mmCIF file of C-alpha atoms in Angstrom:
data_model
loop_
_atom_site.group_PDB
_atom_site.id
_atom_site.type_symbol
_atom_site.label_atom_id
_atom_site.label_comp_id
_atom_site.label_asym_id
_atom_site.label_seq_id
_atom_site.Cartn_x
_atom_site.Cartn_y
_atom_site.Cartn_z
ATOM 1 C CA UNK A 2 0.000 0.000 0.000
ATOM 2 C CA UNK A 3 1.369 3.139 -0.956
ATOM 3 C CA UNK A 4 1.962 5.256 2.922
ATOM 4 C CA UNK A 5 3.748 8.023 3.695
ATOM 5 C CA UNK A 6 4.394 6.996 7.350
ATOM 6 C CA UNK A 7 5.509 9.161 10.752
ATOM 7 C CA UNK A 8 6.351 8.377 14.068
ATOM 8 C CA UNK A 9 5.600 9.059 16.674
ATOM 9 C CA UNK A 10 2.355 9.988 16.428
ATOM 10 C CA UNK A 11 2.308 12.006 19.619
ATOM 11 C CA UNK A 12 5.064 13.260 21.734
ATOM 12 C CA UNK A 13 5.461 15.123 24.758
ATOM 13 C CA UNK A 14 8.554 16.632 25.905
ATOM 14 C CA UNK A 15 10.451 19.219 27.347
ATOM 15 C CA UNK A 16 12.162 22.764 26.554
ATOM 16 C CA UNK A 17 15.515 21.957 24.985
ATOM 17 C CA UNK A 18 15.091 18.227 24.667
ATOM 18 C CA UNK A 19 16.720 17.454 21.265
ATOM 19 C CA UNK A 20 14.259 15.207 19.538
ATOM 20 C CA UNK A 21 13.304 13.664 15.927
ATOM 21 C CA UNK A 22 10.593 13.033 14.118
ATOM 22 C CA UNK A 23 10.852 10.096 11.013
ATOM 23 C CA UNK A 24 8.893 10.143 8.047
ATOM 24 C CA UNK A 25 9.383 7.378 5.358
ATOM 25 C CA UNK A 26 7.601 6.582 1.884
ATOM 26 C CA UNK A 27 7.340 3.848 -0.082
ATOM 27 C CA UNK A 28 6.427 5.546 -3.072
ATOM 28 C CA UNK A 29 9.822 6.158 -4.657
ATOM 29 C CA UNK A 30 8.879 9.992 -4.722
ATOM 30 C CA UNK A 31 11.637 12.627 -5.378
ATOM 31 C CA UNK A 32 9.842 15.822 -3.063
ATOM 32 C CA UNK A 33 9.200 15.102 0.443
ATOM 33 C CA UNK A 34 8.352 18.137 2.780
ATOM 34 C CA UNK A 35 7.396 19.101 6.060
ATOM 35 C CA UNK A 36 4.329 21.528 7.116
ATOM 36 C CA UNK A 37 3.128 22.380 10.867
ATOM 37 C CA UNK A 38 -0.523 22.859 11.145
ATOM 38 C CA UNK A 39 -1.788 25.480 13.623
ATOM 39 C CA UNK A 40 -5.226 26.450 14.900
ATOM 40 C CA UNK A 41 -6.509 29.151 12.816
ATOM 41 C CA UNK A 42 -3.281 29.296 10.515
ATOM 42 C CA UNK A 43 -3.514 26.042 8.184
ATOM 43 C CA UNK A 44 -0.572 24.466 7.177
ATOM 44 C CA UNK A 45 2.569 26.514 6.780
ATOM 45 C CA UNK A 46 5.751 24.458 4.826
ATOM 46 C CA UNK A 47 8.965 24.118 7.405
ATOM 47 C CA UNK A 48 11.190 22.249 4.923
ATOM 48 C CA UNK A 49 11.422 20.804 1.609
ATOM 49 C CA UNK A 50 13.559 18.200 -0.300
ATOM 50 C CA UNK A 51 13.775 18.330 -4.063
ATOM 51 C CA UNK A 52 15.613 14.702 -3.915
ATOM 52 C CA UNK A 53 18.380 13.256 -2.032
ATOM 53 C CA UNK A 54 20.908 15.391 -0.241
ATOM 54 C CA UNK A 55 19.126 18.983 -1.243
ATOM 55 C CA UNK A 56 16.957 20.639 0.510
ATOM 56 C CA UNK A 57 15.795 23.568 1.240
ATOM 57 C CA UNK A 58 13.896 26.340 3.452
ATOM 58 C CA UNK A 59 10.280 26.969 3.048
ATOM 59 C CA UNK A 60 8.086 29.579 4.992
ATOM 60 C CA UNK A 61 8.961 28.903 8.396
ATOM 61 C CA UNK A 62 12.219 27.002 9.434
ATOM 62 C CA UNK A 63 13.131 28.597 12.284
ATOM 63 C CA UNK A 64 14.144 25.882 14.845
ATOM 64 C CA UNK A 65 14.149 22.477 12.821
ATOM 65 C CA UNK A 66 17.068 21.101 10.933
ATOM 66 C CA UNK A 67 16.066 18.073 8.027
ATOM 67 C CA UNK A 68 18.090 15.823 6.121
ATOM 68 C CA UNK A 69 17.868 13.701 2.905
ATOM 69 C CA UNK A 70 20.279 11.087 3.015
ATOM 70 C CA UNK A 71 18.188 8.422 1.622
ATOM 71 C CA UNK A 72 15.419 8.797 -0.812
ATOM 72 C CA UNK A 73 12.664 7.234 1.142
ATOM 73 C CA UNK A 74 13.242 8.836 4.487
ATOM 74 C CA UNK A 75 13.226 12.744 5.507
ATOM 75 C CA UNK A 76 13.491 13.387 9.535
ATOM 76 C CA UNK A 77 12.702 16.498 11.153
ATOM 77 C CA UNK A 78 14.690 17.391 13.982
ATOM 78 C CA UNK A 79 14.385 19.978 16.900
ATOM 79 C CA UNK A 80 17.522 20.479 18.258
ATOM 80 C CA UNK A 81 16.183 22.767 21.089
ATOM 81 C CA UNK A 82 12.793 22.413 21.414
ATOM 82 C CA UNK A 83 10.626 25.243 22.606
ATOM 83 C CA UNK A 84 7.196 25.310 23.458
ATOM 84 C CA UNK A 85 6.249 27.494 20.553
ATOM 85 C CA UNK A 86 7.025 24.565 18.511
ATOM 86 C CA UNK A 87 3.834 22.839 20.138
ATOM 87 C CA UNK A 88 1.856 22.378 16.900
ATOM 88 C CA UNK A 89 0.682 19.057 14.961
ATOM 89 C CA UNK A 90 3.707 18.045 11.999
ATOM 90 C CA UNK A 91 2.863 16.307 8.385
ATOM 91 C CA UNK A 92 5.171 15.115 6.596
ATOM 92 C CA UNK A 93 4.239 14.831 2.841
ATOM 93 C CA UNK A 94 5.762 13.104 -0.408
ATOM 94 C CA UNK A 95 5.103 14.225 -4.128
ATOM 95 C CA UNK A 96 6.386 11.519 -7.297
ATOM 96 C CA UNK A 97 7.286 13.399 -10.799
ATOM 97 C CA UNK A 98 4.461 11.046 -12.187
ATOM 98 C CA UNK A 99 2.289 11.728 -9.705
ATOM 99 C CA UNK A 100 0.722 14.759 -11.296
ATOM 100 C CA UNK A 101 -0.280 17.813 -8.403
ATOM 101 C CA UNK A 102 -1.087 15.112 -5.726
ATOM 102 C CA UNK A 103 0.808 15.738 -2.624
ATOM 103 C CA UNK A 104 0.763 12.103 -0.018
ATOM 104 C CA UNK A 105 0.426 13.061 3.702
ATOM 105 C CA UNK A 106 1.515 11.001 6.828
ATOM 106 C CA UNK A 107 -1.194 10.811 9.488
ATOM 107 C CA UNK A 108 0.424 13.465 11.748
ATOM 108 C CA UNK A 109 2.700 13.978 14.865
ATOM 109 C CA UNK A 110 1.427 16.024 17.856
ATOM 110 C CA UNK A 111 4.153 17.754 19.655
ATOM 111 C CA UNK A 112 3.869 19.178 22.834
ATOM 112 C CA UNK A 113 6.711 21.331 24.332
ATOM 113 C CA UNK A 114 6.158 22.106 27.861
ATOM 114 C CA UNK B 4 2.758 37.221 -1.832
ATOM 115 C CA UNK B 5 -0.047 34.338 -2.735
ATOM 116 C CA UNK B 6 -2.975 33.929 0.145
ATOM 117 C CA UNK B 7 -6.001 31.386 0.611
ATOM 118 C CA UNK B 8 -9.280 32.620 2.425
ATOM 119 C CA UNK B 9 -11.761 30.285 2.767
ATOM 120 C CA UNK B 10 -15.025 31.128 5.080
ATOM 121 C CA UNK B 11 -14.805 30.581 8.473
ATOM 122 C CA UNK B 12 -16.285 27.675 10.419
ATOM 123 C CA UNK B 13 -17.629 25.555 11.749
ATOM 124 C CA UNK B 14 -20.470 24.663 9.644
ATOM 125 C CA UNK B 15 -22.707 22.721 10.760
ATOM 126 C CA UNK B 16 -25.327 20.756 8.530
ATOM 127 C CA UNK B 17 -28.053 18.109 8.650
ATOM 128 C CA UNK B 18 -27.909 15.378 6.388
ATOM 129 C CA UNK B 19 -28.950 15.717 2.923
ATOM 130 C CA UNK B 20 -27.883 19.471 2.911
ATOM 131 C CA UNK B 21 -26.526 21.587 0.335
ATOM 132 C CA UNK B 22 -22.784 22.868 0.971
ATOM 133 C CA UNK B 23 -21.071 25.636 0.117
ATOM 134 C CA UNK B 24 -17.604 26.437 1.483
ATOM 135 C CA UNK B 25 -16.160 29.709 -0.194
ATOM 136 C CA UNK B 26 -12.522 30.247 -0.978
ATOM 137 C CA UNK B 27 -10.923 33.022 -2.686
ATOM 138 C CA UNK B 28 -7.160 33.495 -3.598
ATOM 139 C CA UNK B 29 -4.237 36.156 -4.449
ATOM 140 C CA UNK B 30 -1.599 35.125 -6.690
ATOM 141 C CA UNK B 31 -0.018 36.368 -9.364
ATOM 142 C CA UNK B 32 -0.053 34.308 -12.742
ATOM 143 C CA UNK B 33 -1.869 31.148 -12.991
ATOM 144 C CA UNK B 34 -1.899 29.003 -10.109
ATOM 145 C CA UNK B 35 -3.167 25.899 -9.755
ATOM 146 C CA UNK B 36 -5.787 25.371 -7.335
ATOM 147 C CA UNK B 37 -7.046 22.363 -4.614
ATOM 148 C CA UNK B 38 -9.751 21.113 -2.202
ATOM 149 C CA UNK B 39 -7.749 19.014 0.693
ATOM 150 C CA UNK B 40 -9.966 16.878 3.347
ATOM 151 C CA UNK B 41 -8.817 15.591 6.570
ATOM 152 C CA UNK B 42 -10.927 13.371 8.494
ATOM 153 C CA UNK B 43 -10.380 12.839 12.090
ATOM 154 C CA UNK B 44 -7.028 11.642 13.344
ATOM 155 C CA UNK B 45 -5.300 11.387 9.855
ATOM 156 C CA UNK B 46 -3.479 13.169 7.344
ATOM 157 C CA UNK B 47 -4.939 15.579 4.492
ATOM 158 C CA UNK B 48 -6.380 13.691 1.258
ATOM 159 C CA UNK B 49 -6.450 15.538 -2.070
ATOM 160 C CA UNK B 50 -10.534 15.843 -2.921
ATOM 161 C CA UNK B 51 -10.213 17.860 -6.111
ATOM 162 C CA UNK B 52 -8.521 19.829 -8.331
ATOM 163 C CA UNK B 53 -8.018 22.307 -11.191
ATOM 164 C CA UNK B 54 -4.794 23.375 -12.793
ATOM 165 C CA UNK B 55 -6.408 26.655 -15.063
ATOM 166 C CA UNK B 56 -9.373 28.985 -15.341
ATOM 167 C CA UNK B 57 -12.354 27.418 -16.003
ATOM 168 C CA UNK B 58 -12.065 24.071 -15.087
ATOM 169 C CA UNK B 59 -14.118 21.958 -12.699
ATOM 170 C CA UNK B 60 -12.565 19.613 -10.326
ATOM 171 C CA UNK B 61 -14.946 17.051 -9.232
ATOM 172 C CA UNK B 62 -14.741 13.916 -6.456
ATOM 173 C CA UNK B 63 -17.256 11.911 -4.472
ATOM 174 C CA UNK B 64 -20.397 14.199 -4.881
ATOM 175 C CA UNK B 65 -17.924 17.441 -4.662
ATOM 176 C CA UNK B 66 -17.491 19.714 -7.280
ATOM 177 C CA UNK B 67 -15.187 23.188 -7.525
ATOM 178 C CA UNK B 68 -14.954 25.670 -10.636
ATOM 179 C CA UNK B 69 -11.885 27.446 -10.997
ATOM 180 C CA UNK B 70 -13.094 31.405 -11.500
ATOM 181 C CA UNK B 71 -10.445 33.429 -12.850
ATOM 182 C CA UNK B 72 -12.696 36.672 -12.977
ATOM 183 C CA UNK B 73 -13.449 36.452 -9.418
ATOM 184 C CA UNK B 74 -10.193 34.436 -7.951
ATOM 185 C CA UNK B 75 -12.722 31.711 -6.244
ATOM 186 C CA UNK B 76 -12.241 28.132 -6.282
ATOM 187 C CA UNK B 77 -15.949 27.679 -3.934
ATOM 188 C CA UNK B 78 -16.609 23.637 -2.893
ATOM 189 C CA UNK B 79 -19.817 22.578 -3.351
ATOM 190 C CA UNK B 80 -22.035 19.545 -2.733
ATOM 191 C CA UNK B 81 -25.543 19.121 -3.411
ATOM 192 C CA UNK B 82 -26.669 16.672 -0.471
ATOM 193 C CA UNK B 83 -24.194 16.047 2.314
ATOM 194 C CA UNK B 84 -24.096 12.556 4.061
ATOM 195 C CA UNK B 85 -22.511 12.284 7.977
ATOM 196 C CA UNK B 86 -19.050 10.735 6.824
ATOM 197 C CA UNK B 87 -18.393 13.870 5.181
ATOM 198 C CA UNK B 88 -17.726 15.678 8.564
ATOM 199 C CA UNK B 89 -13.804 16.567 8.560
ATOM 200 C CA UNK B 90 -12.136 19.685 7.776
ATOM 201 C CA UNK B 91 -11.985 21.015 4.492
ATOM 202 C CA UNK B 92 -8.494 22.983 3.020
ATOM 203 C CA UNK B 93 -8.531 25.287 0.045
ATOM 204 C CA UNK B 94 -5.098 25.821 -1.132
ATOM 205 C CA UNK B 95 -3.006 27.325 -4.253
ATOM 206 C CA UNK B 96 0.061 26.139 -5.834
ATOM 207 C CA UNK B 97 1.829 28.821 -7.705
ATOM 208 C CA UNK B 98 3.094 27.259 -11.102
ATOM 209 C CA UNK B 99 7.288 27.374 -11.531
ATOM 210 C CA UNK B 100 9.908 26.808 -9.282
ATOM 211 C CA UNK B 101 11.289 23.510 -7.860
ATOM 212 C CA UNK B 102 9.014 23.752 -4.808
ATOM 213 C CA UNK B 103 5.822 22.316 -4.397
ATOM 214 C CA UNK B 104 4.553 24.489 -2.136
ATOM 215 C CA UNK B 105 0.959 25.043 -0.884
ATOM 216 C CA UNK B 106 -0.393 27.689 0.087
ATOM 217 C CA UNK B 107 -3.216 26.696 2.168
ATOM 218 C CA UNK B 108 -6.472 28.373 3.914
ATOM 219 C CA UNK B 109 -7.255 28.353 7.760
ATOM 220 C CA UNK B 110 -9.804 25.182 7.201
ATOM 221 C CA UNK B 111 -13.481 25.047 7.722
ATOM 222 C CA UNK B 112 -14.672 22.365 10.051
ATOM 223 C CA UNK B 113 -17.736 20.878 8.650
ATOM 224 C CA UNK B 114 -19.849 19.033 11.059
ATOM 225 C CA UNK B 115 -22.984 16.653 9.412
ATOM 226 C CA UNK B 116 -25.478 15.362 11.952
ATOM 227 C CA UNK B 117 -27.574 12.652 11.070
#
């Protein structure tokens, strides 16, 4: 079945706790990218990857670091945490082929206390 | 820069309803433009699309006509059923570049009762 799978899928933790979020596809897609979703602001885009080893900023990526080092996988990490960063994450994964349809994981719900 | 508003919720039907959630844009050339649906507890599913001015996207009962003249891309369905409850996102993408980005809306909660 073609996923686009994150863990965890909720996660509590506290100010400055480095921490990492996975998301993997098994659709052999090129673009993966990260959004946060906030109450009242939709989704904004944190980070994007084009294809292995680039990537690149998007509208707010402040505070998280990515990498690409492998096509399938593309982990968000927060190497300080704050509690500003308390939002719900999707990951999402787009194939050349794929026309304009853009695969979401299921979510991660960070809390920063 | 480009913008989604889309009317704000909740909205709350009965079944059988029609429904009308508006969204209008700002961006400059020819974006393309997208109804996203997330039902509880999971990630956003793409309902329909339509890439230029015009066109109709259409999906399970939904329908959306791209309007150049007014920058609106409104969702509509002529009789709602309860599993459409979720939370509907309007959003643009700006053609060019290497970065699919959306731009997305604030959401509208829609809520069917039975």
């Amino acid at each position: 079945e073609a996923q686009v799978t994150q863990n965890p899928r909720y996660l509590i933790t506290v100010t400055g706790k480095k921490l990492t979020v996975t998301c993997s596809q098994n659709m052999n897609h090129e673009y993966m990218s990260w959004y946060r979703q906030d109450p009242g602001l939709g989704l904004r885009q944190i980070y994007y990857s084009m294809n292995v080893e680039v990537t690149d900023k998007g509208d707010v990526p402040e505070g998280y670091k990515v990498s690409r080092k492998e096509k399938r996988n593309f982990p968000l990490i927060l190497e300080s945490p704050s509690p500003n960063q308390t939002s719900l994450y999707f990951c999402a994964s787009k194939g050349d082929r794929g026309g304009e349809k853009l695969f979401f994981g299921s979510g991660t719900q960070l809390s920063v206390l | 820069g480009n913008s989604v508003t889309q009317m704000e919720g909740p909205v709350t039907l009965s079944e059988e309803a029609f429904l009308t959630i508006n969204c209008t844009y700002t961006a400059t050339g020819y974006p393309s433009l997208f109804w996203y649906v997330q039902y509880p507890g999971e990630g956003l599913q793409l309902l329909l699309k339509a890439t230029k001015a015009d066109d109709k996207g259409s999906n399970k009962g939904f329908e959306a006509t791209y309007r150049k003249e007014t920058t609106s891309f409104h969702l509509e369905k002529g009789s709602v059923q309860v599993s459409d409850s979720a939370v509907y996102f309007c959003a643009l993408r700006r053609g060019g570049g290497s970065n699919y980005k959306l731009t997305f809306g604030k959401g509208t909660l829609l809520t069917v009762n039975p």
